[in-house]
XYZ file of C-alpha atoms in Angstrom:
618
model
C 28.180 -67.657 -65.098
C 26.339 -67.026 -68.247
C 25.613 -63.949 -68.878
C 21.764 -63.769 -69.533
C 21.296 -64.857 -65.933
C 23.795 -62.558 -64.235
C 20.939 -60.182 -65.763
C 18.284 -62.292 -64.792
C 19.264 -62.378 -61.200
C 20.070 -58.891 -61.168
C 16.697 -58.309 -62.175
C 15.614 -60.467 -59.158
C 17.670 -58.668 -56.600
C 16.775 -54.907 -57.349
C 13.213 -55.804 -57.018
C 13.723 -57.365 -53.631
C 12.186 -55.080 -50.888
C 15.472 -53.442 -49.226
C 14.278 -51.959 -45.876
C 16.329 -49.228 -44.602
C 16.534 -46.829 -47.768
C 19.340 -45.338 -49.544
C 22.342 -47.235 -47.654
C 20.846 -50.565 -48.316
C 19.978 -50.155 -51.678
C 23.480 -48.426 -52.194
C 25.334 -51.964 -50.382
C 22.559 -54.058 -52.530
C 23.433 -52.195 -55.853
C 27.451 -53.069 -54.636
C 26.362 -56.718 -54.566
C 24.742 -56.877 -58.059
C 27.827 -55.212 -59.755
C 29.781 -58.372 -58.572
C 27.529 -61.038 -59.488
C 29.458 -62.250 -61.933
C 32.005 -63.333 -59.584
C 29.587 -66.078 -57.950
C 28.666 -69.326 -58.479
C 24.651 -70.254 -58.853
C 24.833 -71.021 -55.313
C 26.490 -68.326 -53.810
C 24.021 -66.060 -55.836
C 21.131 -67.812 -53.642
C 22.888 -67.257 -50.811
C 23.635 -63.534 -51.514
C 19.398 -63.357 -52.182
C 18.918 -64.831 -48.912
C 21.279 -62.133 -47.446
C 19.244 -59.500 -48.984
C 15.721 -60.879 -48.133
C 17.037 -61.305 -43.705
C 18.272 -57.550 -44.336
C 22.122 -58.289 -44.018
C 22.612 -55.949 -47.349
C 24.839 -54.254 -45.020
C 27.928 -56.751 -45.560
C 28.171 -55.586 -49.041
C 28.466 -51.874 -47.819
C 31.982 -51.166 -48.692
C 32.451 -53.551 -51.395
C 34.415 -52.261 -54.480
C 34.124 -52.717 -58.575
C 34.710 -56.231 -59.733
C 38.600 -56.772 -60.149
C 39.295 -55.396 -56.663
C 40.069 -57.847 -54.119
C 37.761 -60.324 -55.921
C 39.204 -63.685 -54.089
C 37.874 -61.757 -50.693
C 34.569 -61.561 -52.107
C 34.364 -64.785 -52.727
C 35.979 -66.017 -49.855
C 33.155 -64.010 -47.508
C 30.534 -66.446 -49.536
C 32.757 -69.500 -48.897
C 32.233 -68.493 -44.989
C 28.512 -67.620 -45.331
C 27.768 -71.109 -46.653
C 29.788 -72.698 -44.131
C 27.720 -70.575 -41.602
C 24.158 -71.665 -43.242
C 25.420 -75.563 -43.305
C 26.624 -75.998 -39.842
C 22.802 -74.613 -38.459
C 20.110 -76.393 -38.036
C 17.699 -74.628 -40.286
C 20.254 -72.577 -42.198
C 20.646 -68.717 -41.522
C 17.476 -67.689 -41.889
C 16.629 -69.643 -39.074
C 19.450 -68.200 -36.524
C 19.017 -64.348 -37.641
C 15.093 -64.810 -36.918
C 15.653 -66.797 -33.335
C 17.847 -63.707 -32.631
C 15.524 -61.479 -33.197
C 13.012 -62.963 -31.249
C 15.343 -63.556 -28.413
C 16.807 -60.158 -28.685
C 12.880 -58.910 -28.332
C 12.484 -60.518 -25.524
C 15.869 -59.790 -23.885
C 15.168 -55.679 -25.064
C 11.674 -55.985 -23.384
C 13.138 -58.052 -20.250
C 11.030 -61.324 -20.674
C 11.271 -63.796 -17.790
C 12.257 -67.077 -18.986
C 10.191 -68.802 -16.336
C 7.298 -66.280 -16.002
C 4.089 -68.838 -15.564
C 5.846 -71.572 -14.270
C 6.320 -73.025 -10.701
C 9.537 -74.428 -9.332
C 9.178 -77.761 -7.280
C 11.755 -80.114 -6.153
C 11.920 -83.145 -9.244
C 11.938 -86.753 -8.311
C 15.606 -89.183 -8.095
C 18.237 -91.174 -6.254
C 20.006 -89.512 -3.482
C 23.155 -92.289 -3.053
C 25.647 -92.490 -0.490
C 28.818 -94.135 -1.690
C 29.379 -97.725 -0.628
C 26.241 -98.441 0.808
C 23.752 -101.606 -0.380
C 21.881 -99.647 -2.824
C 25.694 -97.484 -4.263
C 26.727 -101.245 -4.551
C 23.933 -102.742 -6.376
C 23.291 -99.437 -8.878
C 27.391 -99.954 -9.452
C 27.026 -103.243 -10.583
C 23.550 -103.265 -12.554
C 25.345 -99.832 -13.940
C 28.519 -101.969 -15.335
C 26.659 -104.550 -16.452
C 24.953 -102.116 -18.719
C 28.051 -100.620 -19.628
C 29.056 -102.698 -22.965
C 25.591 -100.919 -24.298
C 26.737 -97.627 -23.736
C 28.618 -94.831 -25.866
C 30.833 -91.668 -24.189
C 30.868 -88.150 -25.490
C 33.496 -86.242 -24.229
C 32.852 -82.375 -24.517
C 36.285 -80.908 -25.294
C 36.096 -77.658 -26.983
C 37.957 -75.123 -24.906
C 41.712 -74.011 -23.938
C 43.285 -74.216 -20.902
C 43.710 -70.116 -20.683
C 41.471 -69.117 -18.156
C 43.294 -72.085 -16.515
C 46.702 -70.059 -16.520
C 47.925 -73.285 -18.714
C 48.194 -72.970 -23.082
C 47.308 -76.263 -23.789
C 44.348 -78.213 -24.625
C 42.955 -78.544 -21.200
C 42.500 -82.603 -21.882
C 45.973 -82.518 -21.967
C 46.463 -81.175 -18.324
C 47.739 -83.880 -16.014
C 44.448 -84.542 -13.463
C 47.224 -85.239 -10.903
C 51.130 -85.054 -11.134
C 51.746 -88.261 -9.095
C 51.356 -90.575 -11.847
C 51.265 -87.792 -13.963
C 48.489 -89.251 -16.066
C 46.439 -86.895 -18.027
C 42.606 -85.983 -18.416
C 42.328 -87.725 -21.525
C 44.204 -90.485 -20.690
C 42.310 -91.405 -17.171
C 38.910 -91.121 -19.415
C 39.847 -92.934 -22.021
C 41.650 -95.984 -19.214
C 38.501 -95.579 -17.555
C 36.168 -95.996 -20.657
C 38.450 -99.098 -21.077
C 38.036 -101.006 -18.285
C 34.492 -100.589 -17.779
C 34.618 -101.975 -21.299
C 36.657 -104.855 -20.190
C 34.543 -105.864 -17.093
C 31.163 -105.144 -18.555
C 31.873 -107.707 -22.015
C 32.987 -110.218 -19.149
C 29.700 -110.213 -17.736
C 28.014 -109.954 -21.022
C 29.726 -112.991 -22.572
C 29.448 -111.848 -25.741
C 25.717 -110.247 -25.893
C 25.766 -107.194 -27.549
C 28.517 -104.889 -28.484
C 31.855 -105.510 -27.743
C 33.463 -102.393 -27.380
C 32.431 -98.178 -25.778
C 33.016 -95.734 -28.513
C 34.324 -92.288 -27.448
C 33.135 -89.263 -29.405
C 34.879 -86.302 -28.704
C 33.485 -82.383 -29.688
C 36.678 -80.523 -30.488
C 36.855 -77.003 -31.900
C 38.906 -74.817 -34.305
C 41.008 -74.390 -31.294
C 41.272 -77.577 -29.452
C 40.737 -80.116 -33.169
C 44.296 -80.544 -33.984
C 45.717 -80.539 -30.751
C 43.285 -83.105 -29.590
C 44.274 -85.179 -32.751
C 48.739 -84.818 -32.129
C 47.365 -86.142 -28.544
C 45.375 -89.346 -29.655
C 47.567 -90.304 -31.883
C 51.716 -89.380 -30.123
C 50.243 -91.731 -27.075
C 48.553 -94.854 -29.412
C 44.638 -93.536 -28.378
C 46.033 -94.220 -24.778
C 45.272 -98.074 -25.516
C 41.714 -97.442 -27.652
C 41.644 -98.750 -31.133
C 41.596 -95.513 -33.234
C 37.914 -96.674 -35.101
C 36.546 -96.790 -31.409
C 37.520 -92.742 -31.546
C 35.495 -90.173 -33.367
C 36.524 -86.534 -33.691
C 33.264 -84.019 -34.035
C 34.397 -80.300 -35.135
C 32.289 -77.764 -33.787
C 31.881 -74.342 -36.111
C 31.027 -71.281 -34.752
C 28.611 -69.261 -34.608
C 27.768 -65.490 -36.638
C 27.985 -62.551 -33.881
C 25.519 -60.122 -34.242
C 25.931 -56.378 -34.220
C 22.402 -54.873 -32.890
C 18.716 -55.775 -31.878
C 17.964 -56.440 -36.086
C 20.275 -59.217 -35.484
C 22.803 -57.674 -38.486
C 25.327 -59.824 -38.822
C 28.707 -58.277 -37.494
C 31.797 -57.926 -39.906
C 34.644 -58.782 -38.847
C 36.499 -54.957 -37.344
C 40.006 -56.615 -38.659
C 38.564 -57.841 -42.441
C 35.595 -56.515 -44.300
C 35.170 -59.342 -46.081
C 34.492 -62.129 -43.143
C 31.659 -61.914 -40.491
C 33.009 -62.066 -36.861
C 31.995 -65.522 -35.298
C 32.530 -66.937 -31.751
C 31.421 -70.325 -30.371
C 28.049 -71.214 -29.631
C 28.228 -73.287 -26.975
C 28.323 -76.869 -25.721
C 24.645 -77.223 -26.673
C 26.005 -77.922 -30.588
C 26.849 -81.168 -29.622
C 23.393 -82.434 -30.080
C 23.441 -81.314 -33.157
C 26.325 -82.948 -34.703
C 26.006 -86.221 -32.868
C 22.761 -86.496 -34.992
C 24.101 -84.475 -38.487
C 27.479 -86.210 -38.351
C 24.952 -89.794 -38.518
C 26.991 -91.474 -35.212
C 23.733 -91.251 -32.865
C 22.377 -93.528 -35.528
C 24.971 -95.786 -35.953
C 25.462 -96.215 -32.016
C 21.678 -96.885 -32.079
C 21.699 -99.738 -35.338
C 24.389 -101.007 -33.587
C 22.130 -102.181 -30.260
C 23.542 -99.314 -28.036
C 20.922 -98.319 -25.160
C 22.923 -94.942 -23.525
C 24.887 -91.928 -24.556
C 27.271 -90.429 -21.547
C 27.958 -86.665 -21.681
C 30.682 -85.646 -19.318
C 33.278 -82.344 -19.557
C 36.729 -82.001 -19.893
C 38.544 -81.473 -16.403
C 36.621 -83.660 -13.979
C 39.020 -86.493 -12.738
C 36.661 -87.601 -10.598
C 33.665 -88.307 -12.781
C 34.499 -92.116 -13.634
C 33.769 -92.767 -9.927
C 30.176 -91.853 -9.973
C 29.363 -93.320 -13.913
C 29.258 -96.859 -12.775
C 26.157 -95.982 -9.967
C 24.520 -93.370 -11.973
C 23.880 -95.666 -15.598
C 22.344 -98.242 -12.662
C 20.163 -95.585 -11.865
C 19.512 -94.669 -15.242
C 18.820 -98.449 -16.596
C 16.732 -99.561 -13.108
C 14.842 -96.218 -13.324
C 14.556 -96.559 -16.895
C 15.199 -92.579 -17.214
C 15.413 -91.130 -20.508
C 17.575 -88.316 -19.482
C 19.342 -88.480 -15.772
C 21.362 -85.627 -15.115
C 24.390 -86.089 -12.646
C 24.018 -83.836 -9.306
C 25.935 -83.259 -5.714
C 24.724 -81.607 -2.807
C 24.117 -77.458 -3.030
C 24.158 -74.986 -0.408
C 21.805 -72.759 -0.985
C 22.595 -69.420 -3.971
C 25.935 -71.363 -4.457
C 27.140 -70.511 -7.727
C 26.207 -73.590 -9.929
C 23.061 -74.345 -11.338
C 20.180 -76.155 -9.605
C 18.036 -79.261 -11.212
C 14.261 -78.409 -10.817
C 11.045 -79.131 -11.561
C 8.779 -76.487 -13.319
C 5.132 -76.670 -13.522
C 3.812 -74.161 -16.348
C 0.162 -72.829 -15.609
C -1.044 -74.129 -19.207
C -0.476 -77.885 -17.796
C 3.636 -78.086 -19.391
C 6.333 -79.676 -17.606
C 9.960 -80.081 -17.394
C 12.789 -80.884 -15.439
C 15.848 -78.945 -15.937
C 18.966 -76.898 -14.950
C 18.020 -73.449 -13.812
C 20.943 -71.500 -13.284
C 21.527 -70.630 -9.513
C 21.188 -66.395 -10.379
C 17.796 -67.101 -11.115
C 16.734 -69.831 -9.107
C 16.423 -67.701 -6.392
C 14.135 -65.220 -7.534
C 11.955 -67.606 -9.481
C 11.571 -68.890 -5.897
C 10.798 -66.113 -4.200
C 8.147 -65.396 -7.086
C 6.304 -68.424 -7.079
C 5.234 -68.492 -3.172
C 8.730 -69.288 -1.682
C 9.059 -66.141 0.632
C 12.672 -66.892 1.767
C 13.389 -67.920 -2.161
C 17.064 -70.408 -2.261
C 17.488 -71.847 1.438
C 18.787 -74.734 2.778
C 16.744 -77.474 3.994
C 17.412 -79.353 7.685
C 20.203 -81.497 5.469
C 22.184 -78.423 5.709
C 21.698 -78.104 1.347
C 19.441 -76.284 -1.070
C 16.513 -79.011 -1.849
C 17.310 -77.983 -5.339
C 20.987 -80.275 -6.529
C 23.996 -78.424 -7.652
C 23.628 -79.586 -11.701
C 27.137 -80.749 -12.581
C 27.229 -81.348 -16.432
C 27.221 -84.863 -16.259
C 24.587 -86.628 -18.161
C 23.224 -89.845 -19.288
C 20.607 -90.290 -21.964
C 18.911 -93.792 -23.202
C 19.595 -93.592 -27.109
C 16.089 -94.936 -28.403
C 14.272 -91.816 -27.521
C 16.915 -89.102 -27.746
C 17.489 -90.438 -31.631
C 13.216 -89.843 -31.666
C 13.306 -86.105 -30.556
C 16.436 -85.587 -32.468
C 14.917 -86.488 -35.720
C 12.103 -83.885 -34.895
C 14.281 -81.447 -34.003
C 17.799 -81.807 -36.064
C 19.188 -81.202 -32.683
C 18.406 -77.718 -32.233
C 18.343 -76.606 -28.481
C 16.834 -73.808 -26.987
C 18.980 -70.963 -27.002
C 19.336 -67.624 -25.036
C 21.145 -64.143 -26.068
C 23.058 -62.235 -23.343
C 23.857 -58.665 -24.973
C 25.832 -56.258 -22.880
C 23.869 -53.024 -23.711
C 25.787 -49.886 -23.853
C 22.680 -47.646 -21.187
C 19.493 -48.904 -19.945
C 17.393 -47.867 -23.330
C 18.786 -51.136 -24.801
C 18.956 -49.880 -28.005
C 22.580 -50.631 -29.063
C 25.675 -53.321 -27.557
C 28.584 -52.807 -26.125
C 30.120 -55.075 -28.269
C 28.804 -57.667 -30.827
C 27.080 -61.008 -29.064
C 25.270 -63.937 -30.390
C 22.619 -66.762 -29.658
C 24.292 -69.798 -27.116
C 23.527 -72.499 -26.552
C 23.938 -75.365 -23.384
C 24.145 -79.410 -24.013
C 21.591 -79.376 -20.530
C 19.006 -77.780 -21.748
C 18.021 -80.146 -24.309
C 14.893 -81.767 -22.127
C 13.041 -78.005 -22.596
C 12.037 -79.299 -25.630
C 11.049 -83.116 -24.221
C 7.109 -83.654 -24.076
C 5.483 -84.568 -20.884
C 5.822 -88.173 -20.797
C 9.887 -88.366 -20.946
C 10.938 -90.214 -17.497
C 13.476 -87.604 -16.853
C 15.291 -87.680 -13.303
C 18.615 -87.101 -11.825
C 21.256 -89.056 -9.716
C 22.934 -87.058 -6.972
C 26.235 -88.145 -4.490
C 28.170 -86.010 -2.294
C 30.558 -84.040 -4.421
C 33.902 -85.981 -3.370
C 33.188 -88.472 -4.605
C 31.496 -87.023 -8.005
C 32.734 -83.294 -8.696
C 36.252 -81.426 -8.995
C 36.254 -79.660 -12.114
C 39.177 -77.868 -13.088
C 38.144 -74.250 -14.130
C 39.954 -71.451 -11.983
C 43.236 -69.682 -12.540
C 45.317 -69.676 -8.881
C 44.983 -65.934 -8.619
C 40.699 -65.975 -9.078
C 40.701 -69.681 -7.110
C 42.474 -67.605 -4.242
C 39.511 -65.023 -4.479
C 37.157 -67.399 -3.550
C 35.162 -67.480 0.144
C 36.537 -69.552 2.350
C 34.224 -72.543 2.826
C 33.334 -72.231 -1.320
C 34.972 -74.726 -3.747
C 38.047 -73.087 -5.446
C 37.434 -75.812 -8.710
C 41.152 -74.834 -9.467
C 44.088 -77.167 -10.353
C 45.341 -77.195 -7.244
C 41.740 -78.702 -5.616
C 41.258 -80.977 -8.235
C 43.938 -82.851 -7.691
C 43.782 -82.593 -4.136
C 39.856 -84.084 -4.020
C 41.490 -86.640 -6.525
C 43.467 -88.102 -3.132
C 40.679 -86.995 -1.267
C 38.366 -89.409 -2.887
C 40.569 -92.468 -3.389
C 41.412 -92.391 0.954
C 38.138 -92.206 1.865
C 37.259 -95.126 -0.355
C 40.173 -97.322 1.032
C 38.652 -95.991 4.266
C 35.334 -97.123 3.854
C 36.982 -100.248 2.739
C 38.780 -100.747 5.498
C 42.358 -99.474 5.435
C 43.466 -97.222 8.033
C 44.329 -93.826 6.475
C 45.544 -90.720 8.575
C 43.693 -87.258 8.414
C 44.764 -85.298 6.039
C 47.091 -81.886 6.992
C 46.118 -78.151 5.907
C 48.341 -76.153 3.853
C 48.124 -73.346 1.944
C 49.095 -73.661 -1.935
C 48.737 -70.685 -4.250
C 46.407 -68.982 -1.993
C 44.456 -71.810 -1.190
C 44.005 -73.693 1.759
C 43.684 -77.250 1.092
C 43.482 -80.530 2.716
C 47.003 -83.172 1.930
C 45.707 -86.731 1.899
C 48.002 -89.257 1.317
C 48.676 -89.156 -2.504
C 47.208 -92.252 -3.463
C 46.560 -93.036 -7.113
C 45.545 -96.108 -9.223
C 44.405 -97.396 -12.814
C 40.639 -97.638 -13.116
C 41.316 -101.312 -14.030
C 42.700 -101.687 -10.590
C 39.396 -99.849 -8.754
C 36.838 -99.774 -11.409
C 34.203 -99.526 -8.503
C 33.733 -99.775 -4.811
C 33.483 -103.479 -4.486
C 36.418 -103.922 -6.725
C 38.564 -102.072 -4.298
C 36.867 -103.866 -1.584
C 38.140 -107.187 -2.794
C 41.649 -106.527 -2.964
C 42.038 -105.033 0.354
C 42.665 -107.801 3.454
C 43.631 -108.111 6.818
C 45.057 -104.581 8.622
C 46.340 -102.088 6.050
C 47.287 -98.598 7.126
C 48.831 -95.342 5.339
C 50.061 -92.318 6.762
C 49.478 -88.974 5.742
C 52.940 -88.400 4.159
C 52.822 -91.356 2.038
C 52.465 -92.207 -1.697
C 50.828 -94.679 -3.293
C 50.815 -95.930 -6.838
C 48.682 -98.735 -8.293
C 49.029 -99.670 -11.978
C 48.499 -102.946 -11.664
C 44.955 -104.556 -12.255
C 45.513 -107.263 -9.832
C 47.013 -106.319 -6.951
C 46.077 -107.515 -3.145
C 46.964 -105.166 -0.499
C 47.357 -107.675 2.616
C 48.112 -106.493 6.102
C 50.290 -103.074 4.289
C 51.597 -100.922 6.718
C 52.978 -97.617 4.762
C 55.233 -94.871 5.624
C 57.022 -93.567 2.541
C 56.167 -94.119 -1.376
C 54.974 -97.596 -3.086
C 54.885 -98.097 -6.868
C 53.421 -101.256 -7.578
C 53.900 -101.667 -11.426
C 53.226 -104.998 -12.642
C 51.014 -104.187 -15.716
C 51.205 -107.433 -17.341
C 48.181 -108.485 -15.689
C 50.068 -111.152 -13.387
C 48.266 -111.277 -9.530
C 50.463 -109.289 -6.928
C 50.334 -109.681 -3.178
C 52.243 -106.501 -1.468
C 52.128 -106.950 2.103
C 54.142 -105.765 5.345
C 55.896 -102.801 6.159
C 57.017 -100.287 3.919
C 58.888 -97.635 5.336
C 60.809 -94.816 3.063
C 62.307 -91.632 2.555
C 59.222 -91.092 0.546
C 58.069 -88.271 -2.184
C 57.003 -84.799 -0.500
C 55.197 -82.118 -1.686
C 57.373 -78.326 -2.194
C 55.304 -75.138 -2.915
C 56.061 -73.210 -5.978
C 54.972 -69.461 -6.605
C 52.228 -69.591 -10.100
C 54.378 -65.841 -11.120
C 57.526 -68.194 -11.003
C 58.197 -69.036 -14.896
C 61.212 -71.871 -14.664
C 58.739 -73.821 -13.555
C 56.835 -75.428 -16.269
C 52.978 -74.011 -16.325
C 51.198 -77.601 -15.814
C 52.983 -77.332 -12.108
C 52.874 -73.451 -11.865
C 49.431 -73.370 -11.764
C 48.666 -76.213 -9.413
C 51.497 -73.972 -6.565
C 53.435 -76.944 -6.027
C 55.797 -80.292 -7.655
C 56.197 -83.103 -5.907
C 60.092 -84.476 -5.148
C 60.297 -87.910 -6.095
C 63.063 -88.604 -2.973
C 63.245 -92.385 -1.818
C 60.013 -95.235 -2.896
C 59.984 -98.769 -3.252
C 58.636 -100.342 -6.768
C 57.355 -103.429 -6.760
C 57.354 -104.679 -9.970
């Protein structure tokens, strides 16, 4: 940098107003010594520093020639910081402090609006209207793109992997990412069927990874072949983190192990507006003729059973945002989808989370507050995460907004005069609240099924699953793949096979209910009627049985089964498997979580199952 505008600048930055006296102006003078070390535009970002009263980083900074790569490397991290933002910097340090007001002074979110129950379609699998949303839902499918939200590690899982790489259930063994992606596949397949070749051919996947999850997420795409998915159908989006902030100024916080970096954490799912529209793929799914962007989370292996139904609802309805929804009791702990009616004429229809559902409630003329209605559930449905926007006018807002969401702060003060944290925090942000921002007119609804056949996220360790009430979901590995079997005998049920009851046994700490394990690919039993079709005459199961469908066209005629079946033909080719079937079987064996010869994926799930006696037909 020449030396006439090292000066120059120098000038520039002494004269800036430094509030906060001596210290500052001390830490500024630190920064002006070094200027010679920056480039032009890390010398505007050190005067935009200066000017949102972060002198403070520059506190303990030494003469040029000590650690001057550190220096710079701090300014290589603030720009990162201001580029990944919509709005830059200066835009998140003054939303903190305005959120960190309000948080100090303890603003109500809500305060002047009314909570009322919103309008949408209550479905009950396999009925006329389930059957009819499934199929105007798959029809609609080949215009449709998936966004898979995979930022986080499997820790608080008790597992060390990425949790996409968890096995949803250990009798096929298949993995999260795998079903998805299978799933995404043959949706694909039978939707460009019906289409006959109007409009795109195939779903893209876009998947939010993070510093922690990117690679991984990568060595598991590409060691399995994209699980069948071209690789160009796959696109990776890396979300950054976020600046943590050190007190109600909203200082930035440095880093306690290195001076020279500012301590970051993530900012939530909420980003992923952000980069679907920075990144330029919302636009490109949109030139390209696609109608509807799926959200859906990482450890849900039911999910793909409820997409077909709710995109019906969401092309029939013509919703611009439909958030997925099961049954709530009453001040259970997940969120609840409402309706809320602001005094000044304002309206929206979003998630309110289920701490302060109730006393919005019981503010707003609802003595009794959260209850449940004569259905036995809260009026309110249990949000689950899931959700399905129609591309046209999410691309609109976007544009106005660069796919900034509303965030929130949630400081853990050190004594009730709020004056200083705990430890650092920062803003957040949550991919459901982007409709606070929608105007009036949006059509925005919701689609809600019971929860077996929609909802068993994977999310508790064994020992806090084991905490749980009795009655309460444990959302552990253990009932997620349990509700996995669940789910698939109740629809051969309803379709007309004769399954037994399931037992109850206790697995790490949790009592659960043992259906037969019965598994297939989605392109076997895409949707109900699917299944339907390839079920005839008198089939029955009994509880201790296994059953394994990977082929696409298989008939189940007149199967009686008692033992394990592995019908494998995946070459397409029509198989009929009919008559008895009577084996040794596979069984089930408890394992203790603390036991560590037992590989983790099993550990944490408190049992493996012993693959004993089956027949495969091939």
């Amino acid at each position: 940098m020449a030396t006439s505008t090292v000066g120059s600048t120098a000038d520039s930055l002494s004269k800036l107003h430094i509030d906060g006296g001596d210290d500052c102006t001390a830490a500024a003078s630190n920064l002006v010594k070094n200027l010679s070390l920056l480039s032009p535009e890390q010398v505007e970002l050190a005067k935009m520093l200066l000017e949102m009263g972060q002198s403070h980083l520059f506190e303990h900074w030494p003469e040029p020639g000590v650690d001057d790569d550190e220096k710079r490397e701090l300014f290589n991290q603030v720009a990162r910081l201001n580029s990944s933002y919509p709005g830059g910097l200066p835009s998140y340090i003054k939303t903190a402090r305005e959120l960190l007001a309000d948080s100090k002074a303890g603003k109500n979110p809500y305060d002047g609006f009314m909570p009322s129950v919103p309008s949408g379609e209550n479905l009950t699998f396999g009925d006329d209207a389930f059957i009819q949303y499934e199929d105007a839902g798959v029809k609609e499918a080949h215009k449709a793109a998936f966004v898979l939200v995979a930022g986080g590690l499997g820790e608080r899982l008790g597992y060390n992997g990425i949790k996409v790489a968890l096995p949803s259930e250990t009798t096929s063994g298949a993995c999260f990412l795998q079903h998805y992606i299978e799933s995404i596949l043959a949706l694909q397949e039978t939707s460009c069927r019906l289409a006959q070749g109007d409009g795109p051919t195939e779903i893209p996947l876009a998947i939010m990874t993070s510093d922690d999850t990117h690679s991984r997420t990568v060595e598991l795409l590409e060691s399995n072949a994209y699980f069948g998915m071209k690789p160009t159908q796959v696109k990776l989006l890396k979300q950054e983190k976020v600046a943590c902030l050190d007190d109600n100024d909203a200082r930035l916080a440095v880093d306690p192990r290195n001076k020279y970096s500012i301590q970051t954490k993530p900012h939530g799912h909420g980003d992923v507006h952000s980069l679907l529209y920075s990144s330029g793929v919302l636009k490109e799914w949109h030139d390209a003729g696609r109608r509807w962007v799926l959200f859906f989370q990482d450890t849900n292996g039911l999910l793909f059973k409820a997409i077909p139904s709710a995109l019906g609802v969401s092309a029939t309805k013509g919703y611009h945002v439909n958030s997925l929804a099961v049954p709530r009791k009453a001040k259970e702990a997940i969120g609840g989808i409402t309706k809320l009616t602001h005094q000044d004429g304002r309206t929206m229809v979003i998630n309110v989370e289920y701490n302060q559902l109730d006393p919005l409630l019981r503010a707003s003329g609802y003595p009794d507050g959260d209850v449940n209605s004569e259905t036995g559930y809260s009026p309110f449905p249990g949000n689950i995460n899931q959700l399905i926007f129609e591309i046209g006018p999410y691309l609109e807002e976007l544009t106005k907004t660069g796919g900034a969401i509303k965030e929130f702060v949630n400081p853990k003060y050190k004594d009730s005069t709020k004056t200083a944290f705990k430890s650092s925090t920062r803003l957040e942000c949550m991919m459901q609240d982007y409709p606070k921002t929608l105007p009036p007119s949006a059509r925005v609804g919701f689609t809600a099924m019971d929860a077996w056949v929609a909802y068993a996220p994977v999310k508790n360790n064994p020992e806090d699953a084991a905490k749980v009430p009795k009655g309460n979901p444990y959302h552990s590995a253990t009932s997620g793949e349990m509700a996995i079997y669940k789910a698939n005998s109740l629809i051969l049920r309803k379709a007309g096979v004769k399954i037994d009851d399931p037992i109850l046994q206790v697995l790490n700490g949790q009592e659960v209910e043992v259906w037969p394990r019965i598994v297939w690919k989605p392109k076997w039993g895409l949707t109900f009627s699917d299944v339907r079709s390839k079920v005839h005459g008198n089939c029955s199961v009994t509880q201790r049985s296994t059953m394994v469908i990977k082929s696409p066209n298989c008939h189940l005629v007149d199967l009686s089964l008692n033992g394990a079946l592995i019908i494998d033909s995946s070459d397409g080719t029509e198989v009929e498997v009919a008559g008895a079937v009577q084996n040794k079987g596979w069984t089930i064996e408890s394992v203790d979580y603390k036991d560590t010869s037992v590989p983790e994926e099993l550990r944490i799930r408190g049992f493996k199952i012993n693959k004993i006696e089956q027949l495969v037909k091939p």
